[in-house]
XYZ file of C-alpha atoms in Angstrom:
442
model
C 107.751 26.462 127.202
C 105.296 28.393 125.041
C 105.036 32.139 125.516
C 101.965 33.095 127.609
C 98.975 34.297 125.599
C 98.947 37.622 127.466
C 102.527 38.346 126.354
C 101.660 37.494 122.748
C 98.709 39.859 122.871
C 100.815 42.676 124.323
C 103.421 42.150 121.591
C 100.703 42.711 118.985
C 99.793 46.107 120.406
C 100.912 49.246 118.560
C 101.513 51.044 121.848
C 104.401 49.836 123.993
C 103.821 48.150 127.340
C 106.561 48.682 129.921
C 106.979 47.201 133.376
C 109.520 48.842 135.671
C 110.596 47.758 139.149
C 110.816 49.963 142.237
C 114.377 50.955 141.334
C 113.282 52.193 137.905
C 114.744 49.311 135.886
C 112.897 47.706 132.978
C 111.825 44.127 133.614
C 109.508 43.882 130.605
C 109.100 45.788 127.329
C 106.659 44.644 124.648
C 107.832 44.029 121.086
C 106.836 47.480 119.784
C 109.385 48.945 122.198
C 112.127 48.179 119.671
C 110.518 50.545 117.178
C 109.956 53.151 119.896
C 113.321 53.079 121.680
C 115.547 51.549 119.004
C 116.655 48.827 121.431
C 115.558 45.197 121.350
C 113.507 44.324 124.481
C 116.308 42.150 125.845
C 118.719 45.119 125.602
C 116.455 47.093 127.925
C 115.963 44.420 130.590
C 117.677 45.547 133.792
C 118.471 49.003 132.428
C 117.269 52.045 134.374
C 114.677 53.981 132.413
C 116.116 57.379 133.402
C 119.220 56.596 131.336
C 117.105 56.859 128.189
C 115.256 60.035 129.166
C 116.440 63.236 127.492
C 118.692 65.076 130.009
C 116.481 68.188 129.916
C 113.490 66.082 131.016
C 115.177 64.185 133.880
C 113.917 66.353 136.727
C 110.255 66.455 135.796
C 110.262 62.750 134.846
C 111.620 61.775 138.279
C 109.065 64.059 139.898
C 106.295 62.290 137.968
C 107.690 58.903 139.057
C 107.477 59.985 142.709
C 103.809 60.920 142.261
C 103.025 57.557 140.651
C 104.776 55.607 143.405
C 102.808 57.620 145.966
C 99.668 56.064 144.491
C 98.619 58.725 141.993
C 97.924 57.223 138.532
C 99.333 59.449 135.818
C 97.604 59.999 132.475
C 99.019 61.685 129.363
C 102.437 62.554 130.756
C 104.805 63.545 127.954
C 108.585 63.519 127.866
C 111.449 62.874 125.470
C 113.610 59.786 125.174
C 116.890 59.399 123.292
C 116.785 56.393 120.982
C 119.694 54.047 120.405
C 120.459 55.845 117.101
C 120.588 59.216 118.882
C 117.257 60.471 117.595
C 114.854 62.096 120.032
C 111.387 60.635 120.379
C 108.433 62.292 122.122
C 106.464 59.803 124.215
C 103.089 60.095 125.919
C 102.750 57.869 128.964
C 99.922 56.528 131.078
C 101.224 54.805 134.208
C 100.285 53.507 137.620
C 102.021 51.816 140.557
C 101.120 48.331 141.833
C 102.048 48.317 145.494
C 101.391 44.600 145.905
C 103.736 43.739 143.027
C 106.130 46.600 143.696
C 106.024 47.351 139.972
C 105.202 50.340 137.796
C 103.104 49.567 134.728
C 103.030 51.998 131.832
C 101.708 52.359 128.302
C 103.866 54.420 125.934
C 102.730 56.018 122.672
C 104.989 57.712 120.120
C 103.670 61.256 119.607
C 106.768 62.590 117.842
C 104.935 63.432 114.608
C 102.095 65.140 116.470
C 104.571 67.116 118.556
C 106.627 68.009 115.477
C 103.518 69.251 113.646
C 102.573 71.390 116.638
C 106.128 72.725 116.904
C 106.194 73.628 113.215
C 102.879 75.415 113.472
C 104.110 77.337 116.504
C 107.424 78.132 114.813
C 105.697 79.500 111.710
C 103.510 81.683 113.896
C 106.489 82.938 115.914
C 108.523 83.717 112.777
C 105.604 85.720 111.388
C 105.301 87.575 114.699
C 109.056 88.236 114.731
C 108.855 89.763 111.246
C 106.272 92.236 112.567
C 107.972 92.957 115.894
C 111.661 93.244 114.948
C 112.915 96.771 114.321
C 114.965 95.964 111.241
C 117.064 93.008 110.130
C 119.732 92.836 112.876
C 117.160 92.236 115.662
C 115.297 89.708 113.466
C 118.167 87.222 113.161
C 118.510 86.296 116.870
C 114.729 85.887 117.061
C 114.836 83.402 114.172
C 117.763 81.615 115.825
C 115.832 81.298 119.080
C 112.761 79.908 117.299
C 114.714 77.312 115.315
C 116.622 76.284 118.456
C 113.312 74.988 119.823
C 113.095 72.602 116.871
C 116.680 71.461 116.341
C 120.126 71.679 117.969
C 121.283 75.082 116.713
C 124.222 76.216 118.830
C 126.064 76.770 115.555
C 123.702 78.806 113.387
C 124.435 80.951 110.350
C 122.243 83.196 108.237
C 123.812 83.481 104.795
C 122.514 85.959 102.201
C 123.358 85.712 98.510
C 123.750 88.686 96.176
C 123.112 87.350 92.689
C 124.554 90.436 90.973
C 127.976 90.177 92.631
C 128.012 86.443 93.355
C 128.982 87.233 96.944
C 127.828 85.675 100.199
C 127.284 87.767 103.318
C 126.876 86.423 106.842
C 124.953 89.051 108.844
C 124.357 86.577 111.679
C 126.946 83.936 112.538
C 127.175 82.134 115.847
C 129.469 79.285 116.742
C 128.545 77.376 119.893
C 132.143 77.466 121.087
C 132.470 81.258 121.282
C 128.875 81.983 122.245
C 128.454 85.489 120.806
C 126.789 86.174 117.436
C 128.753 88.207 114.942
C 128.839 89.157 111.268
C 131.346 87.183 109.200
C 133.310 88.752 106.314
C 131.761 88.450 102.865
C 133.144 85.830 100.518
C 132.541 84.573 97.024
C 130.164 81.724 96.362
C 133.061 79.614 95.089
C 134.759 79.797 98.473
C 132.004 77.738 100.100
C 131.102 74.746 97.889
C 128.458 73.360 100.266
C 126.499 76.604 100.436
C 127.027 77.046 96.692
C 125.382 73.666 96.093
C 122.422 74.584 98.314
C 121.904 77.922 96.549
C 122.433 76.684 92.983
C 120.271 73.581 93.408
C 117.607 75.182 95.579
C 117.559 71.986 97.659
C 118.570 71.231 101.231
C 121.853 69.435 101.882
C 122.918 67.373 104.857
C 126.506 66.350 105.490
C 127.416 63.894 108.224
C 130.336 64.250 110.615
C 133.710 63.545 109.037
C 136.664 61.708 110.536
C 140.299 62.728 110.398
C 143.378 60.712 111.414
C 145.077 61.690 114.655
C 148.887 61.771 115.025
C 148.780 58.430 116.841
C 147.003 56.826 113.910
C 143.564 56.699 115.534
C 140.499 58.427 114.134
C 138.571 61.247 115.784
C 135.586 63.324 114.777
C 136.837 66.656 113.472
C 133.643 68.161 112.112
C 130.058 67.762 113.206
C 126.924 67.291 111.169
C 125.998 70.105 108.783
C 122.595 71.095 107.373
C 122.088 73.796 104.776
C 118.653 74.766 103.471
C 117.900 77.397 100.822
C 116.061 80.591 101.662
C 113.709 80.467 98.702
C 111.272 83.216 97.791
C 109.302 84.371 94.760
C 112.439 86.232 93.705
C 114.578 83.082 93.756
C 117.054 81.825 96.338
C 118.164 84.746 98.499
C 120.523 82.771 100.744
C 120.676 79.821 103.096
C 120.251 78.789 106.711
C 123.117 76.666 108.015
C 123.165 74.587 111.213
C 126.152 72.624 112.439
C 127.060 70.466 115.407
C 130.474 70.248 117.044
C 132.199 66.910 116.833
C 129.923 64.050 117.769
C 127.573 66.224 119.849
C 124.280 65.358 118.199
C 123.368 64.056 114.772
C 121.026 65.509 112.204
C 118.559 63.334 110.324
C 116.691 63.578 107.034
C 113.602 64.460 109.093
C 115.510 67.362 110.671
C 116.490 68.602 107.223
C 112.887 68.443 106.016
C 111.679 70.292 109.094
C 114.243 73.060 108.651
C 113.441 73.370 104.955
C 109.752 73.668 105.786
C 110.238 76.652 108.121
C 112.919 78.222 105.903
C 110.264 79.482 103.484
C 108.702 81.524 106.270
C 112.150 82.740 107.297
C 112.871 83.873 103.726
C 109.563 85.762 103.667
C 110.402 87.445 106.986
C 113.875 88.484 105.787
C 112.544 89.852 102.485
C 109.876 91.785 104.365
C 112.495 93.430 106.563
C 114.767 94.086 103.579
C 111.888 95.864 101.831
C 111.103 97.874 104.968
C 114.785 98.801 105.293
C 114.907 99.960 101.664
C 111.745 102.009 102.062
C 113.040 103.554 105.265
C 116.341 104.356 103.571
C 114.574 105.974 100.605
C 112.367 107.969 102.960
C 115.382 109.384 104.811
C 117.965 109.783 102.044
C 118.229 111.911 98.951
C 117.630 109.710 95.905
C 120.296 111.436 93.785
C 123.261 111.737 96.162
C 122.320 109.093 98.800
C 123.032 111.702 101.465
C 120.664 112.142 104.432
C 117.709 114.252 103.344
C 116.176 117.131 105.250
C 114.183 114.851 107.584
C 117.121 112.660 108.600
C 119.536 115.591 108.833
C 117.201 117.468 111.169
C 116.826 114.348 113.297
C 120.594 113.986 113.609
C 120.982 117.681 114.355
C 118.395 117.460 117.148
C 120.131 114.417 118.601
C 123.543 116.098 118.400
C 122.136 119.132 120.215
C 120.822 116.922 123.011
C 124.228 115.289 123.422
C 126.044 118.642 123.286
C 123.770 120.117 125.972
C 124.222 117.064 128.164
C 128.014 116.819 127.750
C 128.816 120.519 127.524
C 130.311 120.225 124.014
C 130.184 122.494 120.991
C 128.875 121.681 117.523
C 128.761 123.587 114.256
C 126.307 123.747 111.382
C 127.462 124.708 107.863
C 125.050 125.665 105.091
C 126.457 125.438 101.536
C 125.221 126.576 98.168
C 126.922 126.008 94.811
C 127.488 129.345 93.099
C 125.946 129.809 89.651
C 124.743 126.187 89.497
C 121.779 127.219 87.321
C 124.165 128.254 84.541
C 125.754 124.798 84.529
C 122.334 123.190 84.234
C 121.344 125.556 81.414
C 124.568 125.141 79.425
C 125.283 121.429 79.975
C 121.889 119.962 80.748
C 120.250 118.553 83.874
C 121.947 115.171 83.539
C 125.352 116.857 83.778
C 124.044 118.853 86.729
C 123.030 115.617 88.475
C 126.499 114.146 87.913
C 128.023 117.292 89.393
C 125.797 117.153 92.481
C 126.801 113.526 93.109
C 130.485 114.419 92.732
C 130.096 117.349 95.151
C 128.436 115.050 97.689
C 131.337 112.589 97.477
C 133.913 115.332 98.064
C 131.979 116.790 100.992
C 131.832 113.398 102.738
C 135.610 113.036 102.336
C 136.174 116.457 103.931
C 134.591 115.547 107.275
C 134.950 112.877 109.948
C 132.910 109.688 110.123
C 131.023 111.100 113.136
C 129.891 114.156 111.144
C 126.877 114.317 108.815
C 126.570 115.752 105.319
C 123.017 116.306 104.062
C 121.283 117.604 100.959
C 118.510 120.086 101.546
C 117.426 120.147 97.901
C 118.617 121.728 94.687
C 122.263 122.695 95.062
C 122.075 123.312 98.832
C 123.974 121.092 101.269
C 124.403 121.078 105.037
C 127.215 119.786 107.228
C 126.886 118.921 110.917
C 130.198 118.987 112.819
C 129.862 117.431 116.261
C 132.162 117.921 119.256
C 134.256 120.715 117.750
C 137.054 122.676 119.370
C 135.802 126.224 118.722
C 135.557 128.541 115.661
C 139.151 127.930 114.558
C 138.396 124.241 114.141
C 135.290 125.075 112.073
C 137.233 127.494 109.881
C 139.738 124.775 109.096
C 136.905 122.512 107.853
C 135.394 125.374 105.833
C 138.728 126.063 104.142
C 139.135 122.366 103.360
C 135.671 122.201 101.796
C 136.210 125.358 99.732
C 139.555 124.060 98.492
C 138.177 120.638 97.521
C 135.141 122.033 95.740
C 137.218 124.583 93.837
C 139.154 121.773 92.134
C 137.881 121.000 88.611
C 135.257 118.278 88.202
C 135.975 116.023 85.232
C 132.678 114.495 84.174
C 132.781 112.592 80.924
C 134.354 114.863 78.352
C 133.577 118.000 80.352
C 135.705 119.804 82.910
C 133.600 121.937 85.224
C 134.674 124.443 87.837
C 132.496 125.827 90.617
C 132.753 127.861 93.785
C 130.619 127.625 96.890
C 129.201 129.972 99.493
C 129.216 128.770 103.097
C 127.407 130.039 106.163
C 128.049 128.812 109.681
C 126.468 128.680 113.116
C 128.031 127.345 116.317
C 126.262 125.929 119.362
C 125.960 127.366 121.956
C 127.449 130.722 120.876
C 124.983 131.358 118.017
C 121.878 129.596 119.306
C 120.671 126.682 121.367
C 118.090 125.126 119.046
C 117.800 123.832 115.518
C 115.758 126.715 114.107
C 118.143 129.391 115.372
C 121.230 127.617 114.059
C 119.717 126.902 110.642
C 118.514 130.481 110.257
C 121.912 131.943 111.121
C 123.836 129.531 108.877
C 121.432 130.120 105.970
C 121.630 133.874 106.443
C 125.425 133.707 106.550
C 125.515 131.745 103.299
C 123.429 134.315 101.410
C 125.441 137.170 102.937
C 128.564 135.534 101.553
C 126.999 135.387 98.103
C 126.083 139.088 98.213
C 129.556 140.056 99.364
C 131.022 138.100 96.451
C 128.656 139.723 93.993
C 126.909 136.376 93.274
C 123.152 136.343 92.920
């Protein structure tokens, strides 16, 4: 028997015509449904439509079905279906219920490309906003992860940065869906990760499908999921890569997914470089360019914070003010470059004399400060002073020169000598110059 003309016409339509019974099972799907769902029409006959709906859209889809069956025609309802090949397709539906036939009639249109374009546009906007809003790089990475998770499965997500000078990879943000908490991974050489190395050297995205490994019983099982790596490319070259991975057979990545990720990765690279530049500028603004120690601004900030904590917790802290004796003579006799080398060497020794929780700063010239937090009284401070004096009295071998210096140190202890920054600095500075006069040093 020839196929009815109406069926032939419906099979010529670009949109897909679906007829579903009262139980939600397909009883007719036009020919274009194979392109939409990935299943031949006969494979869908008798199958419940909810089985194809993306799990995250089940509830609202069933709610929409109830409205339709209550007699409310539904226009432009959008949800996601999972195709036979595992890909997700966005579908816009128009549907109504025929009570006399006890059937639901619907027209389905594939709007995946429209939805993807809108998602990309939104993602680019959100990444740009994140670059403005994030206070530094560490808060930026989870924001980027959250944005990309709206586009692709990204439970396993890694930000990899590449240092061209050292050839090393760093992983400041690394999250594996199985452990749930983001972390920083140890650095490694580019050669240790051939897939990332290929992405960075080529400047092109790479997709690797799940691999199979033999089980002890001889069967095969998925041991690694799909892997996508895209370069973080900027005007300065490739600065790293974004890596997404699935676990086992949980989801598959497609060439379209790789293209999408590569498209947004340019904006991500721009955001990261922006924050890196801001971090460098902030560092330069708060650190001495010669010694890399905290400068006056940062040291005062840390001193103020330490005072707040000491007042709250009832602890003591000490402030030391140091000056290198007769430093001008060294500059005059050996030159300013030698003086700069000496100042850097002094800074290194001072840092080694104190604990990680303490702060060494450079006030300018040959003057340094040391903040000792949570001390155990004057005896404890004297021990640190003696250690500093001993270390700085050792000869400094710089190139072919061997230089010897001494230092004058003044101290102030909170709360015995003052309860604010100005009082402590004044007393420590005064004590330092008194020590110079007592030693006959101008």
